[in-house]
Amino acid sequence: MPTTRPRLARILPVLAAAALALTACTNPVSEATTGSTSSGPSFDLTSANAEDRPRLDEVPEAIEALKESGFEPITEGTLTVAISPYTAPLAIAAEDDPDTIIGSEADFAQLIADGLGLELKLVPVSWADWPLGVESGKYDLITSNVTVTEERKDLFDFATYREDVLGFSVKAGNPDIDKIESAPDVAGLKIVVGSGTNQEKVLQAWDAENVANGLDPVEFVYYDDNAAAVLALQSGRVDALLAPNATLAYAAAATGETEVVGTLNGGWPDTARIGATTAKGNGLIEPVQLVLNSAIESGEYQEVIDRWALDAEAIDESELNPQGLPRE
């Protein structure tokens, strides 16, 4: 787990990093992407990005609910939000200022703080440290790609703000693969996937279904070297990457050299959702949900989705403690 500012990297290695290191329900860690090429839209990864975040007016209903809940922020007048700044487009350190955190998760945190009438304080944390920090009250909240699970609901409350989505990425313009949406679409393909990840479990299940139906098996491809995985995709030695959609969609938008040809829920066959996470029963989560639904209705939520190419993960309504992924 990185504990300092991620080193500058080219956009392409993030693809393989996503396939190898990201999981839908655990640690969202990879090298940060810190640039773009002329083939895609430009993502401002400097501290100016934080200054240009969508902002939300105070939500009176949420502020009143916060007062009635009895919840008191760690620091008066401030919402202290834990965040793991290691993966674009979710959260990374700005190129020109390692103390400024940018990304979609930082933007969602800003909307929540604004709606509650509080100042935002982002605190970088390692993935391993957030559960104890939130449960103990060291942090008021975390927005860092945390998937709702039944086990986590024992200790935490959730207000959802994104779908947990996986994606299949291929070389842009691949004439042989225009969609991967169901098990038959992966039959006979060479696919890079991270060992031990949720996406590997999904691919294994699809492959077993195909083999049982007499279709060609998937060739599972694993890389320890990020750049080698990307080169394999670009050269045609592999057909696709299966990884969390957020990173794949961001890389595709930034470079134009890859494209996402299919998505599926990260909890397949169950439904997985990403939620803002608080300590169980401390009174904060209901006001947070009110803010998120206000931002969805007024459009600021969609502004965050659009600026980080996360359309496949947008939701129509924030849910409070929905059914989570089942206990293992």
Tab-separated table of C-alpha atoms in Angstrom:
chain	number	residue	atom	x	y	z
A	1	MET	CA	0.000	0.000	0.000
A	2	PRO	CA	1.518	3.342	-1.002
A	3	THR	CA	1.843	5.840	1.810
A	4	THR	CA	3.324	8.726	-0.141
A	5	ARG	CA	2.417	10.577	-3.290
A	6	PRO	CA	2.136	8.111	-6.235
A	7	ARG	CA	4.926	8.533	-8.777
A	8	LEU	CA	4.042	10.086	-12.096
A	9	ALA	CA	3.064	7.506	-14.670
A	10	ARG	CA	1.895	7.345	-18.222
A	11	ILE	CA	-1.808	6.780	-18.781
A	12	LEU	CA	-1.554	3.295	-20.243
A	13	PRO	CA	-0.082	1.408	-17.260
A	14	VAL	CA	-3.231	2.153	-15.301
A	15	LEU	CA	-5.072	-0.409	-17.413
A	16	ALA	CA	-2.961	-3.290	-16.299
A	17	ALA	CA	-2.716	-1.929	-12.793
A	18	ALA	CA	-6.486	-2.045	-12.614
A	19	ALA	CA	-6.608	-5.596	-13.845
A	20	LEU	CA	-3.940	-6.756	-11.436
A	21	ALA	CA	-4.591	-4.761	-8.301
A	22	LEU	CA	-8.137	-3.415	-8.162
A	23	THR	CA	-11.043	-5.416	-6.795
A	24	ALA	CA	-14.679	-4.546	-6.629
A	25	CYS	CA	-14.956	-5.053	-2.878
A	26	THR	CA	-11.522	-4.669	-1.422
A	27	ASN	CA	-8.496	-2.446	-1.841
A	28	PRO	CA	-8.766	0.034	-4.746
A	29	VAL	CA	-5.038	0.513	-5.241
A	30	SER	CA	-2.957	1.039	-8.384
A	31	GLU	CA	-0.467	3.511	-9.756
A	32	ALA	CA	-2.112	6.868	-10.360
A	33	THR	CA	-2.597	8.161	-13.856
A	34	THR	CA	-1.324	11.687	-14.221
A	35	GLY	CA	-1.800	12.764	-17.776
A	36	SER	CA	-3.543	12.296	-21.096
A	37	THR	CA	-2.665	12.078	-24.742
A	38	SER	CA	-3.872	14.105	-27.676
A	39	SER	CA	-6.146	11.259	-28.756
A	40	GLY	CA	-8.606	11.809	-25.917
A	41	PRO	CA	-10.086	14.577	-23.775
A	42	SER	CA	-7.789	16.281	-21.301
A	43	PHE	CA	-8.161	15.589	-17.601
A	44	ASP	CA	-6.741	18.356	-15.450
A	45	LEU	CA	-4.819	16.519	-12.764
A	46	THR	CA	-3.361	19.620	-11.134
A	47	SER	CA	-4.589	21.306	-7.984
A	48	ALA	CA	-6.784	23.516	-10.187
A	49	ASN	CA	-9.038	20.499	-10.550
A	50	ALA	CA	-9.984	20.775	-6.884
A	51	GLU	CA	-10.827	24.444	-7.326
A	52	ASP	CA	-13.152	23.543	-10.201
A	53	ARG	CA	-15.115	20.866	-8.357
A	54	PRO	CA	-18.904	20.994	-8.708
A	55	ARG	CA	-20.306	22.630	-5.597
A	56	LEU	CA	-23.680	22.209	-3.937
A	57	ASP	CA	-25.834	24.667	-2.031
A	58	GLU	CA	-26.682	23.806	1.538
A	59	VAL	CA	-29.573	21.343	1.812
A	60	PRO	CA	-31.802	22.662	4.631
A	61	GLU	CA	-33.546	19.328	5.147
A	62	ALA	CA	-30.205	17.563	5.569
A	63	ILE	CA	-28.845	20.227	7.930
A	64	GLU	CA	-31.966	19.971	10.085
A	65	ALA	CA	-31.722	16.183	10.086
A	66	LEU	CA	-28.077	16.458	11.159
A	67	LYS	CA	-29.020	18.707	14.082
A	68	GLU	CA	-31.798	16.376	15.186
A	69	SER	CA	-29.556	13.299	14.933
A	70	GLY	CA	-27.250	14.490	17.671
A	71	PHE	CA	-24.194	13.732	15.529
A	72	GLU	CA	-21.218	15.968	16.212
A	73	PRO	CA	-18.354	16.127	13.693
A	74	ILE	CA	-14.858	15.373	14.930
A	75	THR	CA	-13.978	19.003	14.283
A	76	GLU	CA	-16.745	21.544	14.728
A	77	GLY	CA	-17.930	22.946	11.412
A	78	THR	CA	-15.877	20.431	9.407
A	79	LEU	CA	-16.606	17.091	7.758
A	80	THR	CA	-13.514	14.909	8.080
A	81	VAL	CA	-13.503	12.417	5.214
A	82	ALA	CA	-11.073	9.532	4.831
A	83	ILE	CA	-9.919	8.795	1.296
A	84	SER	CA	-7.315	6.517	-0.321
A	85	PRO	CA	-5.631	8.673	-2.986
A	86	TYR	CA	-3.901	6.064	-5.135
A	87	THR	CA	-6.104	5.361	-8.171
A	88	ALA	CA	-7.295	7.586	-11.009
A	89	PRO	CA	-10.007	8.610	-11.534
A	90	LEU	CA	-11.190	7.838	-8.005
A	91	ALA	CA	-8.603	9.702	-5.958
A	92	ILE	CA	-4.991	10.747	-6.511
A	93	ALA	CA	-2.611	13.458	-5.377
A	94	ALA	CA	-2.511	16.462	-7.699
A	95	GLU	CA	0.510	16.590	-9.991
A	96	ASP	CA	1.654	19.967	-8.702
A	97	ASP	CA	0.706	19.570	-5.036
A	98	PRO	CA	0.936	16.241	-3.196
A	99	ASP	CA	-1.234	17.645	-0.397
A	100	THR	CA	-4.211	18.258	-2.698
A	101	ILE	CA	-6.389	15.233	-3.413
A	102	ILE	CA	-8.450	15.156	-6.594
A	103	GLY	CA	-10.725	12.627	-8.235
A	104	SER	CA	-14.340	11.522	-8.250
A	105	GLU	CA	-14.357	10.361	-4.627
A	106	ALA	CA	-13.035	13.733	-3.497
A	107	ASP	CA	-15.732	15.451	-5.567
A	108	PHE	CA	-18.506	13.377	-3.989
A	109	ALA	CA	-17.107	14.182	-0.546
A	110	GLN	CA	-17.219	17.879	-1.442
A	111	LEU	CA	-20.899	17.661	-2.405
A	112	ILE	CA	-21.725	15.934	0.879
A	113	ALA	CA	-19.862	18.520	2.959
A	114	ASP	CA	-21.438	21.400	1.028
A	115	GLY	CA	-24.951	20.031	1.451
A	116	LEU	CA	-24.431	19.652	5.197
A	117	GLY	CA	-23.092	23.192	5.497
A	118	LEU	CA	-19.657	21.974	6.594
A	119	GLU	CA	-16.110	22.593	5.446
A	120	LEU	CA	-14.444	19.584	3.815
A	121	LYS	CA	-11.267	18.078	5.218
A	122	LEU	CA	-9.888	15.163	3.197
A	123	VAL	CA	-7.532	12.844	5.078
A	124	PRO	CA	-5.445	10.367	3.034
A	125	VAL	CA	-5.526	6.888	4.560
A	126	SER	CA	-4.368	3.448	3.608
A	127	TRP	CA	-7.128	1.022	2.725
A	128	ALA	CA	-6.276	-1.175	5.695
A	129	ASP	CA	-6.713	1.705	8.151
A	130	TRP	CA	-10.108	3.128	7.224
A	131	PRO	CA	-12.393	0.614	8.993
A	132	LEU	CA	-10.954	1.191	12.452
A	133	GLY	CA	-10.634	4.915	11.786
A	134	VAL	CA	-14.292	5.303	10.831
A	135	GLU	CA	-15.592	2.956	13.515
A	136	SER	CA	-13.596	4.682	16.263
A	137	GLY	CA	-14.605	8.180	15.180
A	138	LYS	CA	-11.216	9.263	13.893
A	139	TYR	CA	-12.954	10.084	10.592
A	140	ASP	CA	-16.571	11.172	10.145
A	141	LEU	CA	-16.989	9.469	6.795
A	142	ILE	CA	-15.191	7.660	3.994
A	143	THR	CA	-15.757	8.028	0.262
A	144	SER	CA	-13.243	5.652	-1.261
A	145	ASN	CA	-14.887	2.982	-3.428
A	146	VAL	CA	-16.264	1.050	-0.446
A	147	THR	CA	-18.661	-1.684	-1.547
A	148	VAL	CA	-21.723	-2.390	0.592
A	149	THR	CA	-21.538	-5.881	2.075
A	150	GLU	CA	-23.672	-7.597	4.680
A	151	GLU	CA	-20.605	-8.139	6.839
A	152	ARG	CA	-19.646	-4.454	6.733
A	153	LYS	CA	-23.201	-3.455	7.634
A	154	ASP	CA	-22.597	-4.967	11.089
A	155	LEU	CA	-20.273	-2.045	11.858
A	156	PHE	CA	-21.068	0.661	9.305
A	157	ASP	CA	-23.927	2.554	7.663
A	158	PHE	CA	-24.021	3.280	3.934
A	159	ALA	CA	-25.573	5.841	1.598
A	160	THR	CA	-24.998	4.698	-1.982
A	161	TYR	CA	-23.637	6.992	-4.676
A	162	ARG	CA	-22.300	4.682	-7.412
A	163	GLU	CA	-22.923	1.274	-8.857
A	164	ASP	CA	-20.033	-1.152	-8.409
A	165	VAL	CA	-19.214	-1.899	-12.049
A	166	LEU	CA	-16.639	-4.051	-13.827
A	167	GLY	CA	-15.661	-3.501	-17.449
A	168	PHE	CA	-14.137	-5.306	-20.400
A	169	SER	CA	-11.578	-3.187	-22.249
A	170	VAL	CA	-10.199	-3.956	-25.716
A	171	LYS	CA	-7.919	-2.225	-28.170
A	172	ALA	CA	-9.829	0.615	-29.804
A	173	GLY	CA	-11.289	-0.336	-33.149
A	174	ASN	CA	-10.883	-4.075	-32.615
A	175	PRO	CA	-12.806	-5.509	-35.589
A	176	ASP	CA	-13.419	-8.842	-33.879
A	177	ILE	CA	-14.865	-7.680	-30.547
A	178	ASP	CA	-17.561	-5.032	-30.458
A	179	LYS	CA	-19.289	-6.164	-27.280
A	180	ILE	CA	-18.775	-8.386	-24.254
A	181	GLU	CA	-22.015	-8.554	-22.331
A	182	SER	CA	-22.577	-12.177	-21.316
A	183	ALA	CA	-20.796	-15.496	-20.907
A	184	PRO	CA	-20.891	-16.590	-24.581
A	185	ASP	CA	-19.085	-13.387	-25.576
A	186	VAL	CA	-15.898	-14.441	-23.735
A	187	ALA	CA	-15.711	-17.952	-25.186
A	188	GLY	CA	-12.293	-18.612	-26.699
A	189	LEU	CA	-10.845	-15.209	-25.775
A	190	LYS	CA	-7.531	-14.454	-24.078
A	191	ILE	CA	-8.393	-12.190	-21.166
A	192	VAL	CA	-6.125	-10.467	-18.636
A	193	VAL	CA	-7.580	-10.599	-15.139
A	194	GLY	CA	-6.212	-10.062	-11.649
A	195	SER	CA	-5.538	-13.201	-9.646
A	196	GLY	CA	-7.736	-13.546	-6.574
A	197	THR	CA	-10.036	-10.645	-7.507
A	198	ASN	CA	-13.827	-10.491	-7.760
A	199	GLN	CA	-13.505	-10.131	-11.510
A	200	GLU	CA	-11.560	-13.371	-11.715
A	201	LYS	CA	-14.392	-15.129	-9.889
A	202	VAL	CA	-16.920	-13.741	-12.377
A	203	LEU	CA	-14.811	-14.774	-15.353
A	204	GLN	CA	-14.315	-18.250	-13.923
A	205	ALA	CA	-18.075	-18.630	-13.501
A	206	TRP	CA	-18.739	-17.493	-17.068
A	207	ASP	CA	-16.044	-19.819	-18.361
A	208	ALA	CA	-17.497	-22.794	-16.511
A	209	GLU	CA	-20.909	-22.038	-17.995
A	210	ASN	CA	-19.438	-21.871	-21.488
A	211	VAL	CA	-17.521	-25.118	-21.150
A	212	ALA	CA	-20.657	-26.858	-19.845
A	213	ASN	CA	-22.462	-25.635	-22.962
A	214	GLY	CA	-19.740	-26.887	-25.303
A	215	LEU	CA	-18.164	-23.498	-26.045
A	216	ASP	CA	-14.431	-22.796	-26.186
A	217	PRO	CA	-12.798	-22.040	-22.830
A	218	VAL	CA	-11.355	-18.678	-21.843
A	219	GLU	CA	-7.579	-18.420	-21.725
A	220	PHE	CA	-6.849	-16.675	-18.436
A	221	VAL	CA	-3.802	-14.409	-18.646
A	222	TYR	CA	-1.984	-13.051	-15.596
A	223	TYR	CA	0.779	-10.445	-15.537
A	224	ASP	CA	3.046	-9.348	-12.720
A	225	ASP	CA	4.322	-6.467	-14.849
A	226	ASN	CA	1.771	-3.735	-15.583
A	227	ALA	CA	3.382	-2.423	-18.752
A	228	ALA	CA	3.659	-5.935	-20.188
A	229	ALA	CA	-0.077	-6.469	-19.806
A	230	VAL	CA	-0.840	-3.249	-21.676
A	231	LEU	CA	1.599	-4.081	-24.440
A	232	ALA	CA	-0.019	-7.488	-24.784
A	233	LEU	CA	-3.409	-5.840	-25.314
A	234	GLN	CA	-2.062	-3.276	-27.764
A	235	SER	CA	-0.172	-5.890	-29.783
A	236	GLY	CA	-3.050	-8.332	-29.938
A	237	ARG	CA	-1.439	-11.040	-27.822
A	238	VAL	CA	-4.478	-10.824	-25.542
A	239	ASP	CA	-8.017	-9.906	-26.495
A	240	ALA	CA	-9.308	-8.018	-23.475
A	241	LEU	CA	-8.801	-6.818	-19.901
A	242	LEU	CA	-11.415	-7.376	-17.200
A	243	ALA	CA	-11.121	-4.859	-14.349
A	244	PRO	CA	-13.115	-2.236	-12.430
A	245	ASN	CA	-14.879	0.013	-14.916
A	246	ALA	CA	-13.852	3.334	-13.377
A	247	THR	CA	-10.183	2.983	-14.272
A	248	LEU	CA	-10.827	1.417	-17.682
A	249	ALA	CA	-13.349	4.084	-18.690
A	250	TYR	CA	-11.010	6.844	-17.540
A	251	ALA	CA	-8.073	5.431	-19.495
A	252	ALA	CA	-10.206	4.960	-22.606
A	253	ALA	CA	-11.459	8.535	-22.436
A	254	ALA	CA	-7.987	9.935	-21.827
A	255	THR	CA	-6.074	8.032	-24.507
A	256	GLY	CA	-8.530	6.901	-27.169
A	257	GLU	CA	-6.354	3.797	-27.551
A	258	THR	CA	-8.708	1.437	-25.753
A	259	GLU	CA	-12.464	1.177	-25.376
A	260	VAL	CA	-14.842	-0.412	-22.908
A	261	VAL	CA	-17.061	-2.849	-24.808
A	262	GLY	CA	-19.109	-4.176	-21.949
A	263	THR	CA	-19.869	-3.752	-18.268
A	264	LEU	CA	-21.424	-5.849	-15.542
A	265	ASN	CA	-22.124	-5.393	-11.887
A	266	GLY	CA	-19.130	-6.108	-9.712
A	267	GLY	CA	-21.159	-8.385	-7.460
A	268	TRP	CA	-22.440	-10.580	-10.283
A	269	PRO	CA	-24.743	-12.469	-9.990
A	270	ASP	CA	-25.625	-10.310	-6.995
A	271	THR	CA	-25.816	-6.509	-7.063
A	272	ALA	CA	-22.958	-4.515	-5.564
A	273	ARG	CA	-23.095	-0.812	-4.754
A	274	ILE	CA	-20.579	1.787	-3.606
A	275	GLY	CA	-21.545	3.817	-0.563
A	276	ALA	CA	-20.448	6.729	1.568
A	277	THR	CA	-19.649	4.991	4.839
A	278	THR	CA	-20.081	6.071	8.467
A	279	ALA	CA	-19.862	4.383	11.854
A	280	LYS	CA	-22.983	2.373	12.625
A	281	GLY	CA	-25.824	4.298	14.203
A	282	ASN	CA	-24.021	7.596	14.782
A	283	GLY	CA	-26.766	9.624	13.070
A	284	LEU	CA	-24.725	10.925	10.135
A	285	ILE	CA	-25.798	8.615	7.328
A	286	GLU	CA	-29.412	9.819	6.964
A	287	PRO	CA	-28.353	13.451	6.394
A	288	VAL	CA	-25.705	12.229	3.929
A	289	GLN	CA	-28.339	10.352	1.947
A	290	LEU	CA	-30.525	13.462	1.846
A	291	VAL	CA	-27.619	15.473	0.432
A	292	LEU	CA	-26.794	12.871	-2.212
A	293	ASN	CA	-30.393	12.702	-3.405
A	294	SER	CA	-30.551	16.488	-3.530
A	295	ALA	CA	-27.369	16.553	-5.643
A	296	ILE	CA	-28.807	13.914	-7.967
A	297	GLU	CA	-31.994	15.913	-8.409
A	298	SER	CA	-30.260	19.276	-8.935
A	299	GLY	CA	-27.585	18.005	-11.345
A	300	GLU	CA	-24.332	18.468	-9.435
A	301	TYR	CA	-24.068	14.702	-8.990
A	302	GLN	CA	-24.145	14.205	-12.762
A	303	GLU	CA	-21.468	16.875	-13.170
A	304	VAL	CA	-19.110	14.728	-11.082
A	305	ILE	CA	-20.044	11.617	-13.055
A	306	ASP	CA	-19.407	13.398	-16.366
A	307	ARG	CA	-16.081	14.969	-15.446
A	308	TRP	CA	-14.589	11.562	-14.585
A	309	ALA	CA	-16.189	9.430	-17.354
A	310	LEU	CA	-18.228	7.358	-14.894
A	311	ASP	CA	-21.573	7.293	-16.673
A	312	ALA	CA	-21.885	3.501	-16.391
A	313	GLU	CA	-21.788	3.849	-12.606
A	314	ALA	CA	-24.395	6.587	-12.135
A	315	ILE	CA	-27.425	5.942	-9.930
A	316	ASP	CA	-30.911	7.493	-9.949
A	317	GLU	CA	-31.336	7.530	-6.180
A	318	SER	CA	-29.145	7.109	-3.124
A	319	GLU	CA	-30.221	4.168	-0.983
A	320	LEU	CA	-29.723	3.789	2.743
A	321	ASN	CA	-28.134	0.481	3.779
A	322	PRO	CA	-29.348	-1.549	0.783
A	323	GLN	CA	-28.878	-5.286	0.494
A	324	GLY	CA	-25.123	-5.848	0.402
A	325	LEU	CA	-23.004	-8.595	-1.024
A	326	PRO	CA	-23.599	-11.790	0.948
A	327	ARG	CA	-21.372	-13.026	3.718
A	328	GLU	CA	-18.740	-15.465	2.572
